mmCIF file of C-alpha atoms in Angstrom:
data_model
loop_
_atom_site.group_PDB
_atom_site.id
_atom_site.type_symbol
_atom_site.label_atom_id
_atom_site.label_comp_id
_atom_site.label_asym_id
_atom_site.label_seq_id
_atom_site.Cartn_x
_atom_site.Cartn_y
_atom_site.Cartn_z
ATOM 1 C CA MET A 722 26.888 175.308 -88.477
ATOM 2 C CA GLN A 723 27.042 179.094 -88.288
ATOM 3 C CA VAL A 724 24.780 179.497 -91.483
ATOM 4 C CA GLN A 725 22.386 176.998 -90.077
ATOM 5 C CA ASN A 726 22.101 178.984 -86.894
ATOM 6 C CA GLN A 727 21.608 182.167 -88.678
ATOM 7 C CA GLU A 728 18.806 180.625 -90.678
ATOM 8 C CA GLU A 729 17.200 179.355 -87.539
ATOM 9 C CA LYS A 730 17.368 182.873 -86.085
ATOM 10 C CA GLU A 731 15.911 184.583 -89.139
ATOM 11 C CA ASN A 732 13.081 181.926 -89.147
ATOM 12 C CA LYS A 733 12.417 182.841 -85.526
ATOM 13 C CA ASP A 734 12.396 186.448 -86.278
ATOM 14 C CA LEU A 735 9.957 186.022 -89.130
ATOM 15 C CA LEU A 736 7.624 184.072 -86.808
ATOM 16 C CA SER A 737 7.624 186.545 -83.967
ATOM 17 C CA GLY A 738 5.298 188.854 -82.426
ATOM 18 C CA SER A 739 2.878 190.719 -84.753
ATOM 19 C CA LYS A 740 4.620 189.470 -87.982
ATOM 20 C CA LEU A 741 3.091 185.925 -87.462
ATOM 21 C CA THR A 742 0.529 185.219 -90.077
ATOM 22 C CA ILE A 743 -1.666 182.122 -90.977
ATOM 23 C CA ALA A 744 0.732 181.343 -93.820
ATOM 24 C CA ASP A 745 3.679 181.481 -91.432
ATOM 25 C CA ILE A 746 1.962 178.967 -88.951
ATOM 26 C CA ALA A 747 1.015 176.658 -91.961
ATOM 27 C CA GLU A 748 4.654 176.692 -93.263
ATOM 28 C CA GLU A 749 6.026 175.861 -89.795
ATOM 29 C CA LEU A 750 3.662 173.096 -89.205
ATOM 30 C CA GLY A 751 3.615 171.677 -92.734
ATOM 31 C CA VAL A 752 -0.084 171.944 -93.083
ATOM 32 C CA SER A 753 -2.357 174.128 -95.422
ATOM 33 C CA LYS A 754 -3.513 177.657 -94.523
ATOM 34 C CA THR A 755 -7.063 176.390 -94.645
ATOM 35 C CA THR A 756 -6.218 173.905 -91.919
ATOM 36 C CA VAL A 757 -4.808 176.631 -89.740
ATOM 37 C CA SER A 758 -7.747 178.880 -90.300
ATOM 38 C CA ARG A 759 -10.134 176.134 -89.455
ATOM 39 C CA ALA A 760 -8.305 175.363 -86.353
ATOM 40 C CA ILE A 761 -8.394 178.991 -85.151
ATOM 41 C CA SER A 762 -12.023 179.486 -85.949
ATOM 42 C CA GLY A 763 -13.126 176.146 -84.624
ATOM 43 C CA LYS A 764 -14.978 175.375 -87.818
ATOM 44 C CA GLY A 765 -14.678 172.270 -89.863
ATOM 45 C CA ARG A 766 -13.334 168.880 -89.040
ATOM 46 C CA ILE A 767 -9.775 169.369 -87.586
ATOM 47 C CA GLY A 768 -8.245 166.916 -85.521
ATOM 48 C CA LYS A 769 -7.508 167.744 -81.830
ATOM 49 C CA ASP A 770 -3.855 167.045 -82.250
ATOM 50 C CA THR A 771 -3.656 169.516 -85.149
ATOM 51 C CA VAL A 772 -5.609 172.265 -83.204
ATOM 52 C CA GLN A 773 -3.216 171.656 -80.170
ATOM 53 C CA ARG A 774 -0.164 172.036 -82.530
ATOM 54 C CA VAL A 775 -1.402 175.386 -83.866
ATOM 55 C CA ILE A 776 -1.981 176.624 -80.190
ATOM 56 C CA GLU A 777 1.499 175.646 -79.263
ATOM 57 C CA CYS A 778 2.787 177.407 -82.347
ATOM 58 C CA ILE A 779 0.980 180.655 -81.403
ATOM 59 C CA GLU A 780 2.125 180.394 -77.944
ATOM 60 C CA LYS A 781 5.614 179.648 -78.966
ATOM 61 C CA TYR A 782 5.939 182.693 -81.044
ATOM 62 C CA ASN A 783 4.026 184.979 -78.695
ATOM 63 C CA TYR A 784 1.399 185.599 -81.406
ATOM 64 C CA LYS A 785 -0.677 188.781 -80.490
ATOM 65 C CA PRO A 786 -3.511 189.043 -79.456
ATOM 66 C CA SER A 787 -2.902 186.209 -76.886
ATOM 67 C CA SER A 788 -6.826 185.734 -76.701
ATOM 68 C CA ILE A 789 -6.626 183.750 -79.881
ATOM 69 C CA ALA A 790 -4.640 181.102 -78.200
ATOM 70 C CA LYS A 791 -6.936 181.049 -75.253
ATOM 71 C CA GLY A 792 -9.881 181.064 -77.405
ATOM 72 C CA LEU A 793 -8.740 178.040 -79.342
ATOM 73 C CA ALA A 794 -8.200 176.209 -76.119
ATOM 74 C CA ASN A 795 -11.730 176.709 -74.723
ATOM 75 C CA SER A 796 -13.779 177.664 -77.702
ATOM 76 C CA LYS A 797 -14.096 181.304 -76.806
ATOM 77 C CA THR A 798 -13.568 184.418 -78.778
ATOM 78 C CA TYR A 799 -12.817 186.813 -75.925
ATOM 79 C CA ASN A 800 -15.011 189.403 -77.450
ATOM 80 C CA ILE A 801 -18.127 190.726 -76.099
ATOM 81 C CA GLY A 802 -20.554 192.822 -78.278
ATOM 82 C CA VAL A 803 -22.463 195.961 -77.492
ATOM 83 C CA ALA A 804 -25.595 196.887 -79.588
ATOM 84 C CA PHE A 805 -26.592 200.610 -79.601
ATOM 85 C CA PRO A 806 -29.715 201.949 -81.208
ATOM 86 C CA ALA A 807 -29.140 203.035 -84.960
ATOM 87 C CA ASP A 808 -31.643 205.926 -84.575
ATOM 88 C CA ALA A 809 -29.924 207.532 -81.712
ATOM 89 C CA ASN A 810 -29.529 211.224 -82.365
ATOM 90 C CA LEU A 811 -26.484 213.313 -81.461
ATOM 91 C CA SER A 812 -28.178 214.683 -78.348
ATOM 92 C CA SER A 813 -28.546 211.183 -76.896
ATOM 93 C CA THR A 814 -25.091 209.865 -78.152
ATOM 94 C CA PRO A 815 -23.233 210.909 -74.903
ATOM 95 C CA PHE A 816 -25.311 208.328 -72.765
ATOM 96 C CA PHE A 817 -24.336 205.607 -75.106
ATOM 97 C CA GLN A 818 -20.643 206.718 -75.389
ATOM 98 C CA VAL A 819 -20.240 206.711 -71.489
ATOM 99 C CA CYS A 820 -22.152 203.416 -71.153
ATOM 100 C CA LEU A 821 -19.608 201.914 -73.748
ATOM 101 C CA LEU A 822 -16.757 203.300 -71.738
ATOM 102 C CA GLY A 823 -18.044 201.569 -68.776
ATOM 103 C CA VAL A 824 -18.243 198.321 -70.666
ATOM 104 C CA CYS A 825 -14.794 198.680 -72.108
ATOM 105 C CA GLU A 826 -13.237 199.411 -68.842
ATOM 106 C CA VAL A 827 -14.523 196.034 -67.309
ATOM 107 C CA ALA A 828 -13.655 194.208 -70.614
ATOM 108 C CA ALA A 829 -10.042 195.205 -70.683
ATOM 109 C CA ALA A 830 -9.608 194.386 -66.976
ATOM 110 C CA MET A 831 -10.921 190.849 -67.665
ATOM 111 C CA ASP A 832 -9.060 190.427 -71.030
ATOM 112 C CA TYR A 833 -11.864 190.977 -73.374
ATOM 113 C CA ASP A 834 -12.171 193.134 -76.472
ATOM 114 C CA VAL A 835 -15.422 194.997 -77.390
ATOM 115 C CA VAL A 836 -17.254 194.762 -80.802
ATOM 116 C CA VAL A 837 -19.824 197.472 -81.440
ATOM 117 C CA THR A 838 -22.898 197.181 -83.625
ATOM 118 C CA THR A 839 -26.262 198.873 -84.049
ATOM 119 C CA VAL A 840 -29.797 197.763 -84.066
ATOM 120 C CA LYS A 841 -33.188 199.074 -85.300
ATOM 121 C CA GLU A 842 -36.593 198.412 -83.793
ATOM 122 C CA THR A 843 -37.375 196.311 -86.813
ATOM 123 C CA ASP A 844 -33.972 195.471 -88.257
ATOM 124 C CA ILE A 845 -31.331 193.539 -86.426
ATOM 125 C CA ASN A 846 -29.326 192.135 -89.332
ATOM 126 C CA LEU A 847 -25.970 193.808 -88.100
ATOM 127 C CA LEU A 848 -26.451 192.017 -84.698
ATOM 128 C CA LYS A 849 -27.277 188.816 -86.405
ATOM 129 C CA ARG A 850 -24.196 189.170 -88.508
ATOM 130 C CA ILE A 851 -21.826 189.131 -85.571
ATOM 131 C CA VAL A 852 -23.671 186.505 -83.732
ATOM 132 C CA ASP A 853 -24.123 184.069 -86.492
ATOM 133 C CA HIS A 854 -20.503 184.413 -87.501
ATOM 134 C CA ASN A 855 -19.366 183.674 -84.010
ATOM 135 C CA LYS A 856 -17.709 186.967 -83.538
ATOM 136 C CA VAL A 857 -18.625 187.415 -79.801
ATOM 137 C CA ASP A 858 -19.123 185.247 -76.690
ATOM 138 C CA GLY A 859 -22.079 187.462 -75.537
ATOM 139 C CA MET A 860 -23.983 190.703 -76.208
ATOM 140 C CA ILE A 861 -25.040 193.834 -74.254
ATOM 141 C CA LEU A 862 -28.235 195.465 -75.533
ATOM 142 C CA THR A 863 -28.529 199.196 -74.641
ATOM 143 C CA ARG A 864 -32.190 199.696 -75.381
ATOM 144 C CA ASN A 865 -35.440 197.554 -75.077
ATOM 145 C CA PHE A 866 -38.682 197.949 -76.941
ATOM 146 C CA THR A 867 -41.970 196.167 -76.001
ATOM 147 C CA ASN A 868 -41.860 192.875 -78.125
ATOM 148 C CA ASP A 869 -38.172 193.451 -78.690
ATOM 149 C CA ILE A 870 -36.926 191.221 -81.691
ATOM 150 C CA ALA A 871 -33.253 191.597 -80.488
ATOM 151 C CA THR A 872 -34.034 190.100 -77.207
ATOM 152 C CA GLU A 873 -35.987 187.259 -78.816
ATOM 153 C CA TYR A 874 -33.453 186.551 -81.347
ATOM 154 C CA LEU A 875 -30.517 186.353 -78.725
ATOM 155 C CA LYS A 876 -32.732 183.984 -76.546
ATOM 156 C CA GLN A 877 -33.355 181.802 -79.414
ATOM 157 C CA LYS A 878 -29.659 181.573 -80.317
ATOM 158 C CA GLY A 879 -28.851 180.714 -76.686
ATOM 159 C CA ILE A 880 -26.098 183.221 -76.575
ATOM 160 C CA PRO A 881 -25.412 185.038 -73.262
ATOM 161 C CA PHE A 882 -26.678 188.562 -73.139
ATOM 162 C CA VAL A 883 -27.363 191.441 -70.711
ATOM 163 C CA LEU A 884 -29.830 194.224 -71.172
ATOM 164 C CA VAL A 885 -29.019 197.679 -69.919
ATOM 165 C CA GLY A 886 -32.527 198.746 -69.072
ATOM 166 C CA SER A 887 -35.663 196.530 -67.926
ATOM 167 C CA SER A 888 -37.609 193.938 -69.491
ATOM 168 C CA GLU A 889 -41.025 192.385 -68.661
ATOM 169 C CA ASP A 890 -39.339 189.003 -69.359
ATOM 170 C CA ASP A 891 -37.891 187.835 -66.064
ATOM 171 C CA THR A 892 -35.610 185.444 -67.837
ATOM 172 C CA VAL A 893 -33.456 188.412 -69.330
ATOM 173 C CA VAL A 894 -30.621 189.465 -67.188
ATOM 174 C CA GLN A 895 -31.089 193.214 -66.705
ATOM 175 C CA VAL A 896 -29.138 196.105 -65.268
ATOM 176 C CA ASP A 897 -30.977 199.243 -64.566
ATOM 177 C CA ASN A 898 -32.134 202.011 -62.184
ATOM 178 C CA ASN A 899 -35.473 202.057 -60.707
ATOM 179 C CA HIS A 900 -36.936 204.654 -63.049
ATOM 180 C CA ARG A 901 -40.468 204.323 -61.861
ATOM 181 C CA GLU A 902 -39.633 204.874 -58.158
ATOM 182 C CA ALA A 903 -37.186 207.700 -59.091
ATOM 183 C CA CYS A 904 -39.599 209.668 -61.112
ATOM 184 C CA GLU A 905 -42.588 209.039 -58.628
ATOM 185 C CA LYS A 906 -40.248 210.540 -55.892
ATOM 186 C CA LEU A 907 -39.304 213.558 -57.904
ATOM 187 C CA VAL A 908 -42.885 214.425 -58.721
ATOM 188 C CA SER A 909 -43.951 213.829 -55.264
ATOM 189 C CA LEU A 910 -41.293 216.142 -53.949
ATOM 190 C CA LEU A 911 -42.437 218.955 -56.375
ATOM 191 C CA LEU A 912 -46.173 218.410 -55.221
ATOM 192 C CA ALA A 913 -44.975 218.495 -51.522
ATOM 193 C CA ASP A 914 -43.370 221.851 -52.258
ATOM 194 C CA GLY A 915 -46.577 223.280 -53.593
ATOM 195 C CA VAL A 916 -46.042 222.969 -57.136
ATOM 196 C CA GLY A 917 -49.435 222.337 -59.074
ATOM 197 C CA ARG A 918 -50.662 221.522 -62.445
ATOM 198 C CA ILE A 919 -47.618 219.498 -63.426
ATOM 199 C CA ALA A 920 -47.619 218.451 -67.009
ATOM 200 C CA LEU A 921 -45.564 215.651 -68.834
ATOM 201 C CA ILE A 922 -43.844 215.486 -72.082
ATOM 202 C CA ALA A 923 -42.567 211.971 -72.895
ATOM 203 C CA GLY A 924 -40.712 210.234 -75.646
ATOM 204 C CA ASP A 925 -41.605 207.112 -77.584
ATOM 205 C CA LYS A 926 -43.877 204.951 -75.409
ATOM 206 C CA LYS A 927 -42.478 201.734 -77.048
ATOM 207 C CA HIS A 928 -39.315 202.408 -75.056
ATOM 208 C CA ILE A 929 -39.602 200.487 -71.722
ATOM 209 C CA VAL A 930 -37.770 203.258 -70.018
ATOM 210 C CA ASN A 931 -40.281 205.971 -71.108
ATOM 211 C CA ARG A 932 -43.070 203.741 -69.945
ATOM 212 C CA SER A 933 -41.525 203.204 -66.493
ATOM 213 C CA ARG A 934 -41.036 207.065 -65.954
ATOM 214 C CA CYS A 935 -44.600 207.764 -67.115
ATOM 215 C CA GLU A 936 -45.916 205.356 -64.555
ATOM 216 C CA GLY A 937 -43.840 207.045 -61.957
ATOM 217 C CA TYR A 938 -45.459 210.392 -62.706
ATOM 218 C CA TYR A 939 -49.004 208.878 -62.598
ATOM 219 C CA ASN A 940 -48.258 207.149 -59.286
ATOM 220 C CA ALA A 941 -47.201 210.271 -57.762
ATOM 221 C CA LEU A 942 -50.367 212.126 -58.705
ATOM 222 C CA LYS A 943 -52.613 209.237 -57.579
ATOM 223 C CA ASN A 944 -50.849 209.019 -54.229
ATOM 224 C CA ARG A 945 -51.153 212.595 -53.504
ATOM 225 C CA GLY A 946 -54.879 212.552 -54.478
ATOM 226 C CA VAL A 947 -54.267 214.730 -57.410
ATOM 227 C CA ASP A 948 -56.519 214.272 -60.599
ATOM 228 C CA ILE A 949 -54.918 213.284 -63.654
ATOM 229 C CA GLU A 950 -55.674 215.558 -66.433
ATOM 230 C CA GLN A 951 -54.858 213.589 -69.658
ATOM 231 C CA ASP A 952 -54.497 216.661 -71.809
ATOM 232 C CA MET A 953 -51.475 217.561 -69.670
ATOM 233 C CA VAL A 954 -49.772 214.321 -70.741
ATOM 234 C CA PHE A 955 -47.947 214.325 -74.200
ATOM 235 C CA SER A 956 -46.491 210.900 -75.252
ATOM 236 C CA ASP A 957 -44.426 209.920 -78.337
ATOM 237 C CA CYS A 958 -42.873 213.413 -78.457
ATOM 238 C CA ASP A 959 -39.824 212.295 -80.453
ATOM 239 C CA SER A 960 -39.492 215.268 -82.759
ATOM 240 C CA PRO A 961 -38.870 218.926 -82.186
ATOM 241 C CA VAL A 962 -42.313 219.516 -84.030
ATOM 242 C CA PHE A 963 -44.232 217.589 -81.410
ATOM 243 C CA ILE A 964 -42.441 219.035 -78.456
ATOM 244 C CA GLU A 965 -43.121 222.544 -79.703
ATOM 245 C CA GLN A 966 -46.862 221.779 -80.068
ATOM 246 C CA ALA A 967 -46.961 220.372 -76.624
ATOM 247 C CA VAL A 968 -45.359 223.346 -75.099
ATOM 248 C CA ARG A 969 -47.472 225.879 -76.909
ATOM 249 C CA TYR A 970 -50.670 224.105 -75.689
ATOM 250 C CA LEU A 971 -49.461 223.889 -72.116
ATOM 251 C CA LEU A 972 -48.529 227.443 -72.116
ATOM 252 C CA LYS A 973 -52.260 228.212 -72.671
ATOM 253 C CA LYS A 974 -53.407 225.715 -69.994
ATOM 254 C CA GLN A 975 -51.962 227.553 -66.935
ATOM 255 C CA THR A 976 -49.328 224.862 -66.386
ATOM 256 C CA GLU A 977 -47.032 225.474 -63.484
ATOM 257 C CA CYS A 978 -44.233 222.893 -64.210
ATOM 258 C CA ILE A 979 -43.271 220.906 -67.269
ATOM 259 C CA VAL A 980 -41.678 217.552 -66.452
ATOM 260 C CA CYS A 981 -39.644 215.823 -69.405
ATOM 261 C CA THR A 982 -38.792 212.132 -69.619
ATOM 262 C CA ASP A 983 -35.242 212.807 -70.679
ATOM 263 C CA ASP A 984 -32.581 215.638 -71.220
ATOM 264 C CA VAL A 985 -33.160 215.903 -74.914
ATOM 265 C CA ILE A 986 -36.654 216.837 -74.650
ATOM 266 C CA CYS A 987 -35.974 219.150 -71.702
ATOM 267 C CA ALA A 988 -33.396 220.947 -73.536
ATOM 268 C CA LYS A 989 -35.813 221.494 -76.471
ATOM 269 C CA VAL A 990 -38.454 222.757 -73.888
ATOM 270 C CA LEU A 991 -35.831 225.155 -72.330
ATOM 271 C CA SER A 992 -35.103 226.468 -75.697
ATOM 272 C CA LEU A 993 -38.706 227.141 -76.742
ATOM 273 C CA LEU A 994 -39.573 228.876 -73.533
ATOM 274 C CA ARG A 995 -36.538 230.983 -73.822
ATOM 275 C CA GLU A 996 -37.551 231.926 -77.498
ATOM 276 C CA GLU A 997 -41.004 233.005 -76.434
ATOM 277 C CA GLY A 998 -39.822 235.169 -73.545
ATOM 278 C CA TYR A 999 -40.804 233.033 -70.633
ATOM 279 C CA SER A 1000 -38.352 232.822 -67.741
ATOM 280 C CA VAL A 1001 -37.672 229.569 -65.704
ATOM 281 C CA PRO A 1002 -38.666 229.279 -62.995
ATOM 282 C CA GLY A 1003 -40.522 232.512 -62.785
ATOM 283 C CA ASP A 1004 -43.287 231.830 -65.504
ATOM 284 C CA MET A 1005 -42.641 228.017 -65.741
ATOM 285 C CA LYS A 1006 -40.958 225.491 -63.661
ATOM 286 C CA VAL A 1007 -39.050 222.751 -65.570
ATOM 287 C CA ALA A 1008 -37.681 219.295 -64.554
ATOM 288 C CA SER A 1009 -36.227 216.192 -66.274
ATOM 289 C CA PHE A 1010 -36.471 212.503 -65.297
ATOM 290 C CA TYR A 1011 -32.857 212.194 -66.756
ATOM 291 C CA ASP A 1012 -29.990 214.472 -65.992
ATOM 292 C CA SER A 1013 -27.120 215.423 -68.031
ATOM 293 C CA VAL A 1014 -24.153 217.928 -68.082
ATOM 294 C CA HIS A 1015 -26.320 220.307 -70.259
ATOM 295 C CA LEU A 1016 -28.992 220.498 -67.729
ATOM 296 C CA GLU A 1017 -26.648 220.905 -64.977
ATOM 297 C CA THR A 1018 -24.753 223.759 -66.496
ATOM 298 C CA ASN A 1019 -28.068 225.431 -67.912
ATOM 299 C CA ASN A 1020 -29.028 228.728 -66.605
ATOM 300 C CA PRO A 1021 -30.761 228.089 -64.307
ATOM 301 C CA PRO A 1022 -29.527 224.636 -63.460
ATOM 302 C CA VAL A 1023 -32.519 222.091 -64.038
ATOM 303 C CA THR A 1024 -33.940 219.747 -61.434
ATOM 304 C CA ALA A 1025 -33.346 216.226 -62.606
ATOM 305 C CA ILE A 1026 -32.696 212.553 -61.794
ATOM 306 C CA GLY A 1027 -29.099 211.567 -61.917
ATOM 307 C CA ILE A 1028 -27.995 208.161 -62.762
ATOM 308 C CA ASP A 1029 -24.315 206.744 -63.111
ATOM 309 C CA VAL A 1030 -24.183 205.765 -66.882
ATOM 310 C CA GLU A 1031 -20.699 204.558 -66.580
ATOM 311 C CA GLU A 1032 -21.618 202.244 -63.663
ATOM 312 C CA LEU A 1033 -24.423 200.901 -65.716
ATOM 313 C CA GLY A 1034 -21.709 199.974 -68.381
ATOM 314 C CA ASN A 1035 -19.338 198.624 -65.677
ATOM 315 C CA VAL A 1036 -21.931 196.240 -64.161
ATOM 316 C CA ALA A 1037 -23.463 195.138 -67.587
ATOM 317 C CA GLY A 1038 -20.000 194.255 -68.755
ATOM 318 C CA LYS A 1039 -19.084 192.323 -65.533
ATOM 319 C CA ARG A 1040 -22.300 190.425 -65.412
ATOM 320 C CA LEU A 1041 -22.034 189.422 -69.019
ATOM 321 C CA ILE A 1042 -18.576 187.939 -68.534
ATOM 322 C CA GLU A 1043 -19.816 186.289 -65.343
ATOM 323 C CA ILE A 1044 -22.637 184.694 -67.269
ATOM 324 C CA ILE A 1045 -20.065 183.601 -70.141
ATOM 325 C CA ASN A 1046 -18.224 181.817 -67.361
ATOM 326 C CA GLY A 1047 -21.228 180.083 -66.059
ATOM 327 C CA ASP A 1048 -22.614 182.301 -63.395
ATOM 328 C CA ILE A 1049 -26.160 183.167 -63.803
ATOM 329 C CA SER A 1050 -27.198 183.633 -60.193
ATOM 330 C CA THR A 1051 -28.522 187.217 -60.559
ATOM 331 C CA HIS A 1052 -31.141 188.173 -63.172
ATOM 332 C CA LYS A 1053 -31.832 191.731 -62.293
ATOM 333 C CA THR A 1054 -29.310 194.356 -60.830
ATOM 334 C CA ILE A 1055 -30.857 197.724 -59.691
ATOM 335 C CA LEU A 1056 -28.373 200.662 -59.282
ATOM 336 C CA ASP A 1057 -29.060 203.657 -57.246
ATOM 337 C CA TYR A 1058 -30.030 207.144 -58.467
ATOM 338 C CA GLU A 1059 -29.981 210.716 -57.118
ATOM 339 C CA ILE A 1060 -32.605 213.490 -57.329
ATOM 340 C CA HIS A 1061 -30.903 216.930 -57.957
ATOM 341 C CA LEU A 1062 -33.195 219.663 -56.936
ATOM 342 C CA ARG A 1063 -32.033 222.772 -58.568
ATOM 343 C CA ARG A 1064 -33.173 226.350 -59.338
ATOM 344 C CA SER A 1065 -35.495 225.439 -62.248
ATOM 345 C CA THR A 1066 -38.109 224.401 -59.834
ATOM 346 C CA GLN A 1067 -37.671 226.715 -56.970
#
């Protein structure tokens, strides 16, 4: 009897905690590893009784992570995916890192894990891979293009997803700031302060956020009765070469202020002005439609629009999990912003 008890103890130790494997479960239940694997994944023809026995075995030996047992019970993976743009450069990476941090905080609090992947404008194969293989219960997209193929794919698949950003498709659940309003307000404040000949250097116009920011710039000029000079507006400046060409042209046009659609462009503009011996704001005023720590600590600090990126991630993660659980009551959530008037435009 003592030997038998020792054997039972050894078996229990073997099947406890993180040591538990599919092979262990199969041996315990007297079924094949394939049967256990199919029961866990939810694929294949496995009887409900067998699935229930696998669940009970997992719970009995406290298998980690516990989300597997829960997932078996209600056909969930307890994973959510986050898709970042594959072409994001090092300068723009902090935005996506902070956004991911916000998503992870909410996911952890709600007992979900986060799977990260990347997408390109014309290539979403990595996204398809995790969705088609049922790796996630839902997705968060962190960038949106006009005619966005990732959005269309997720809609066709019927998988819950949330966009950090804005879409012209009202059926897409969106979490964003009012970029158009914020940018219009910033330019209006500059005009009201007597700043004239305000130029705009913008990024890729296929990005919805850049289009919204440009619209805010145009609206401010129109509402103040200021003529729009198209040669003072530069779009698709997504490389240092294009930004440099725009700055050199604007320096010849008696421009008083250069407004940039994001902090990456703004940092390059500041660097070029410094190299050419122009002082900010003495010779040229500079502002950005997106703030960052680099602009805040620049000398002089740069006037910019501040948004809480971590909150964007928090809200997107929470909304996605709500949708997974059946709540689709809110399709668009607009978060607040702040306008930071600093020495670069004084």
